[in-house]
Amino acid sequence: QVQLVESGGGLVQAGGSLRLSCGASGRIFSINSMGWYRQAPGKQREMVAGITNDGSTNYADSVKGRFTISRDNAKNTVYLQMNSLKPEDTAVYYCNARSSYTHYWGQGTQVTVSS
């Protein structure tokens, strides 16, 4: 099992920045990649950004150029730096970790962007 704990969400004005953190514990050696997803009210959960063990990253088109995913392997932590936030970025953000056989979710952290 892998446990994921997110932090860093909050309320910010449009144009502002936030940094989310996701700490992993447990069978972290089994993890192949990690990422961030988000779910807004009434919408499906969507991928925001992902990063593999070799550092390759990918982003949703809606956040390219504004969000940056990174990882600190020594701390078993993945970060999501979010800049130039927009009201449409408002959602619960979930950390995700994938192994060869399954994937794990954190409890989510709320991000609210006011206009």
Coordinates of C-alpha atoms in Angstrom, one line a residue, residues 1-91:
Q1 CA 0.0 0.0 0.0
V2 CA 1.0 3.6 -0.6
Q3 CA -0.3 6.5 1.4
L4 CA -0.6 10.0 -0.1
V5 CA -1.1 13.2 1.9
E6 CA -1.7 16.5 0.1
S7 CA -1.3 20.0 1.5
G8 CA -1.1 23.5 0.2
G9 CA -4.6 24.2 -1.0
G10 CA -6.5 27.4 -0.1
L11 CA -8.2 30.5 -1.4
V12 CA -6.4 32.8 -3.7
Q13 CA -7.3 35.7 -6.0
A14 CA -7.2 35.3 -9.8
G15 CA -3.6 35.8 -11.0
G16 CA -2.2 34.5 -7.8
S17 CA -0.1 31.4 -7.0
L18 CA -0.3 28.3 -4.9
R19 CA 2.0 25.3 -4.4
L20 CA 0.5 21.9 -3.6
S21 CA 2.6 19.2 -2.0
C22 CA 2.0 15.4 -1.9
G23 CA 4.0 13.3 0.5
A24 CA 4.1 9.5 -0.2
S25 CA 4.8 6.8 2.3
G26 CA 4.6 3.0 2.4
R27 CA 5.5 0.9 -0.6
I28 CA 6.9 3.8 -2.5
F29 CA 9.4 1.6 -4.4
S30 CA 6.5 0.2 -6.3
I31 CA 5.5 3.7 -7.7
N32 CA 6.2 4.3 -11.4
S33 CA 4.7 7.7 -11.8
M34 CA 2.8 10.4 -9.8
G35 CA 0.5 13.1 -10.8
W36 CA -2.2 15.6 -9.9
Y37 CA -5.8 15.4 -10.9
R38 CA -8.7 17.8 -10.1
Q39 CA -12.4 17.6 -9.9
A40 CA -14.7 20.7 -10.0
P41 CA -18.3 20.5 -8.8
G42 CA -20.5 18.7 -11.4
K43 CA -17.5 17.7 -13.5
Q44 CA -15.5 14.6 -14.0
R45 CA -12.1 14.2 -12.5
E46 CA -9.4 15.3 -14.9
M47 CA -5.6 14.9 -15.2
V48 CA -3.7 18.1 -14.5
A49 CA 0.0 17.0 -14.6
G50 CA 2.1 13.9 -14.3
I51 CA 5.7 13.0 -13.7
T52 CA 7.5 9.7 -14.2
N53 CA 10.4 8.3 -12.2
D54 CA 12.8 9.4 -14.9
G55 CA 11.4 13.0 -14.6
S56 CA 9.3 13.1 -17.8
T57 CA 6.4 15.4 -17.4
N58 CA 3.0 16.0 -19.1
Y59 CA 0.3 18.5 -18.6
A60 CA -3.3 19.2 -19.5
D61 CA -3.5 21.8 -22.2
S62 CA -5.5 24.1 -19.9
V63 CA -2.6 24.4 -17.5
K64 CA 0.5 24.4 -19.8
G65 CA 2.7 27.3 -19.2
R66 CA 1.1 28.1 -15.8
F67 CA 1.5 24.9 -13.7
T68 CA 4.8 23.0 -13.0
I69 CA 5.0 19.6 -11.5
S70 CA 8.2 18.5 -9.8
R71 CA 9.5 15.9 -7.4
D72 CA 11.9 15.6 -4.5
N73 CA 12.9 12.0 -4.4
A74 CA 14.8 12.4 -1.1
K75 CA 11.6 13.6 0.5
N76 CA 9.2 11.3 -1.4
T77 CA 7.2 14.4 -2.3
V78 CA 5.7 15.7 -5.5
Y79 CA 4.8 19.4 -5.9
L80 CA 2.5 21.3 -8.2
Q81 CA 3.4 25.0 -8.6
M82 CA 0.4 26.8 -9.9
N83 CA 0.8 30.3 -11.2
S84 CA -1.5 32.7 -13.0
L85 CA -4.5 31.0 -11.4
K86 CA -7.9 31.4 -12.9
P87 CA -11.4 31.0 -11.4
E88 CA -11.8 27.9 -13.7
D89 CA -8.9 26.3 -11.8
T90 CA -11.2 26.0 -8.7
A91 CA -11.5 22.3 -7.8

